[in-house]
C-alpha atoms as one frame of an Amber mdcrd trajectory, in Angstrom:
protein
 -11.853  31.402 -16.111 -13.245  28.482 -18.148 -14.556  25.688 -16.397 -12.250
  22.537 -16.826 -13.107  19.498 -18.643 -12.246  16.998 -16.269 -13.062  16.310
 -12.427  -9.756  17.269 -10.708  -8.314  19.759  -9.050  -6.422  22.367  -8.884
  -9.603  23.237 -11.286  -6.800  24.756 -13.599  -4.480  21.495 -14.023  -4.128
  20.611 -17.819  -4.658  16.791 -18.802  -4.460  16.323 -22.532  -5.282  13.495
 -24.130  -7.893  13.161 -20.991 -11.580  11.255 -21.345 -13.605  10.509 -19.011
 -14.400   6.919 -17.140 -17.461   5.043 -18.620 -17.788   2.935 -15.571 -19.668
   4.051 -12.393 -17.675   4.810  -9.003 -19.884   1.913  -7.992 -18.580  -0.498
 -10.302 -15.105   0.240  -9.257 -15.268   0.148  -6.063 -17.500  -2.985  -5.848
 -14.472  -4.314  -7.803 -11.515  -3.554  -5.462 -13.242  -4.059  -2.399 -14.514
  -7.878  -3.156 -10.961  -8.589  -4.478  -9.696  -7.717  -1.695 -12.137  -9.074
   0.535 -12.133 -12.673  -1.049  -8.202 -12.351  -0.324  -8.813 -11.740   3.021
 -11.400 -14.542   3.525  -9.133 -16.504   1.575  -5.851 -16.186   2.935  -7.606
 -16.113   6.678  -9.099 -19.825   5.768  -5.439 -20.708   4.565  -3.787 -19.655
   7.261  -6.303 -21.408   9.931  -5.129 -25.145   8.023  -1.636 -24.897   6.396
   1.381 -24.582   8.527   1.838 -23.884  12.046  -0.778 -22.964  14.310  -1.687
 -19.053  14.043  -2.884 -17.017  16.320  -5.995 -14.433  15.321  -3.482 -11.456
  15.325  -0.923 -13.118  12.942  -3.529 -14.622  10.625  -5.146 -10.923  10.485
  -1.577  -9.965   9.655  -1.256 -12.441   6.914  -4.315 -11.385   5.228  -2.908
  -7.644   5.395   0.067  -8.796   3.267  -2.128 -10.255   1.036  -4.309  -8.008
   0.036  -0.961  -5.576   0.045   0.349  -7.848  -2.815  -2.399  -7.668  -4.797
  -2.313  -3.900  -4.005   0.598  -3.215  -4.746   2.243  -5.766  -7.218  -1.247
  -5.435  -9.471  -2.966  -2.026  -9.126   0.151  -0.243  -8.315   1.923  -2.227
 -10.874  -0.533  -1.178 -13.319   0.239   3.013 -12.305   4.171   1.892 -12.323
   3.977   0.727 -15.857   1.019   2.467 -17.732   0.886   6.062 -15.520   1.684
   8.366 -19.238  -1.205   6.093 -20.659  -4.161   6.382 -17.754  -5.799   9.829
 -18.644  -6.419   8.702 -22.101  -7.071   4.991 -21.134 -10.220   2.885 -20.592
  -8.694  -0.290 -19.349 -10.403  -1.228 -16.101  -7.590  -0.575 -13.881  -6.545
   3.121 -15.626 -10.188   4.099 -15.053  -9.621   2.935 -11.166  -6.630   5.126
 -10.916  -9.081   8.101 -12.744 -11.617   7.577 -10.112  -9.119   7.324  -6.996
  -7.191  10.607  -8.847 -10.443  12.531  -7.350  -8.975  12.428  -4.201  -5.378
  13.037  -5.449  -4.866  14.250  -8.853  -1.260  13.370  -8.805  -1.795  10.124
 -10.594  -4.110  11.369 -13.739  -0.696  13.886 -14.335   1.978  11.090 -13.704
   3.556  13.432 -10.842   7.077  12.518 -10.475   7.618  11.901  -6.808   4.340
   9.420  -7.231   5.644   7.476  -9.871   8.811   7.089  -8.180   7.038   5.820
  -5.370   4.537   3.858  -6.663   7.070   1.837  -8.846   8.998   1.208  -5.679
   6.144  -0.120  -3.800   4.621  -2.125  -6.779   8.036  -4.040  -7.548   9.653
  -4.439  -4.069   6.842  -4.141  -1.098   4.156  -6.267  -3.550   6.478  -9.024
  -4.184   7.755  -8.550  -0.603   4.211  -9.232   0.463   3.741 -12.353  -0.915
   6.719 -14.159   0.384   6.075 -12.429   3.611   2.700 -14.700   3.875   4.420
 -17.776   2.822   7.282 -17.122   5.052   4.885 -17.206   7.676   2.805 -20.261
   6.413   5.981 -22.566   6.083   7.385 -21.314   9.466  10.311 -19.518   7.981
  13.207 -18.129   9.986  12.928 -15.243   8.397   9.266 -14.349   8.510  10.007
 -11.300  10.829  12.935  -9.738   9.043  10.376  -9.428   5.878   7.726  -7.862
   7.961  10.346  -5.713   8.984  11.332  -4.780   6.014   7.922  -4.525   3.997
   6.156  -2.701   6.879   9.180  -0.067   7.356   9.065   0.279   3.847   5.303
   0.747   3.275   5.655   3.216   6.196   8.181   5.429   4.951   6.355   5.331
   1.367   3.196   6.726   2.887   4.907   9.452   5.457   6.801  11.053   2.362
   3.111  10.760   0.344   1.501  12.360   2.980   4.476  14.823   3.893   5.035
  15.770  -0.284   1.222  16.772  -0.585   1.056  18.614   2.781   4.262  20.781
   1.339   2.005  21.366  -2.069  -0.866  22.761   0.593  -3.183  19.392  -0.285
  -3.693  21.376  -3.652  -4.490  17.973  -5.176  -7.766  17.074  -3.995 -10.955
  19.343  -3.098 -10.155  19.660   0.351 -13.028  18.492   2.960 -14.829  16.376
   0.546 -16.359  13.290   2.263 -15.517  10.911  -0.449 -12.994  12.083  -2.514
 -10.720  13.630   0.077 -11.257  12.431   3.135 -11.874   8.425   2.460 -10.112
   8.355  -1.156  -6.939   9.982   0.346  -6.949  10.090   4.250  -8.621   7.213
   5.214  -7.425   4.660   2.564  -3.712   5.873   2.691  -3.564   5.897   6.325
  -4.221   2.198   6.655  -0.850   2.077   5.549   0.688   4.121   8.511  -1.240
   2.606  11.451  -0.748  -1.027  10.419   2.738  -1.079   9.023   3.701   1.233
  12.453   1.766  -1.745  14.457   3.565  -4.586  12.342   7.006  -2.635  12.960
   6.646  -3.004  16.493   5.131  -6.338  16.472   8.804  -7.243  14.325  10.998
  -5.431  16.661   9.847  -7.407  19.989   9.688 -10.944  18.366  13.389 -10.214
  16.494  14.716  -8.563  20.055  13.394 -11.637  21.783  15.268 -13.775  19.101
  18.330 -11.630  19.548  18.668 -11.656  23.652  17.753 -15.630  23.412  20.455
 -15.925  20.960  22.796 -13.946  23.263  21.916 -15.990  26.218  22.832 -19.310
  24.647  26.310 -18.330  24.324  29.187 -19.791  26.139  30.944 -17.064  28.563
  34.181 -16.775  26.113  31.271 -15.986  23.334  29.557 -13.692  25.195  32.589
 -11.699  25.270  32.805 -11.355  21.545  30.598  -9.287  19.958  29.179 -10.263
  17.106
């Protein structure tokens, strides 16, 4: 069998069009992680002087969603519009998805179930994100019906990623590789279980509170109604 001319596996897959990145692993990865740690650092300072008084667990929350904005509404965004382009591409953010596609070569062959998903994600849970940290900055009524919403969304996103590629036997990535499988697509994707799971939770008690205070505060004759 000739040897393929491109990183990814299966070893067979067939990418025309495909070239390879001329920036390092380093240079992308030094790239999304200090994005997204000057978001963090950022929207932690934020939250500790604009609006109500935080606590440590809901200002770590609101840097989560912030970081998941830029996530999702830009590098996502990027896949979502420009996925037939990337193998081909140089852009910055095509040779990002090139490098991450070592640990899941679904995105260098615009796989259909990913691009469905990602598009999803990049258009609803990025936005989403955003007004989720300024819901919580201004004190919004709302603020726990979006983390709902986002988290329970992100959640069910990453279940059906993880579920789709388990049915394909993890053909996608070369299985037991520290980087590429194991921190590219375990450990990176399964942020997005644990937290969103955590934030579910976290939505459900302070919305069932709301709901059984509401409850109480109702006249007898109201109480009889249901609503």
């Amino acid at each position: 069998m000739e040897s393929a001319d491109h990183p990814y596996w299966p070893r067979t897959l067939s990418i025309p069009g495909y070239r390879p990145n001329d920036r390092s692993m380093v240079e992308i990865l030094t790239f999304l992680f200090s994005v997204s740690g000057a978001l963090l650092l950022g929207t932690w300072l934020l939250s500790g002087w604009a609006g109500p008084r935080l606590g440590t667990g809901r200002r770590l929350a609101l840097c989560w969603f912030s970081v998941c904005g830029f996530i999702h509404g830009v590098i996502e965004g990027w896949f979502s519009l420009f996925h037939l382009q990337i193998p081909a591409d140089q852009h910055f953010l095509s040779q990002l998805w090139k490098e991450y596609s070592k640990g899941d070569s679904r995105y260098v062959i615009a796989d259909n179930f990913t691009v469905c998903m990602e598009t999803i994600t990049a258009w609803a849970w990025g936005p989403l994100s955003v007004w989720t940290v300024y819901a919580f900055l201004q004190h919004k009524h709302y603020r726990f019906v979006l983390q709902l919403i986002v988290s329970l969304g992100q959640l069910y996103g990453d279940v059906l990623y993880f579920y789709t590629e388990y049915r394909e036997g993890f053909t996608h990535s070369e299985q037991g590789h520290p980087l590429y499988f194991w921190f590219y697509f375990v450990f990176m994707n399964a942020l997005w279980i644990v937290i969103p799971a955590l934030l579910i939770v976290d939505a459900w008690r302070h919305l069932a509170a709301a709901q059984s205070h509401a409850d109480k505060s109702k006249g007898p004759r109201q109480r009889n109604h249901i609503d």
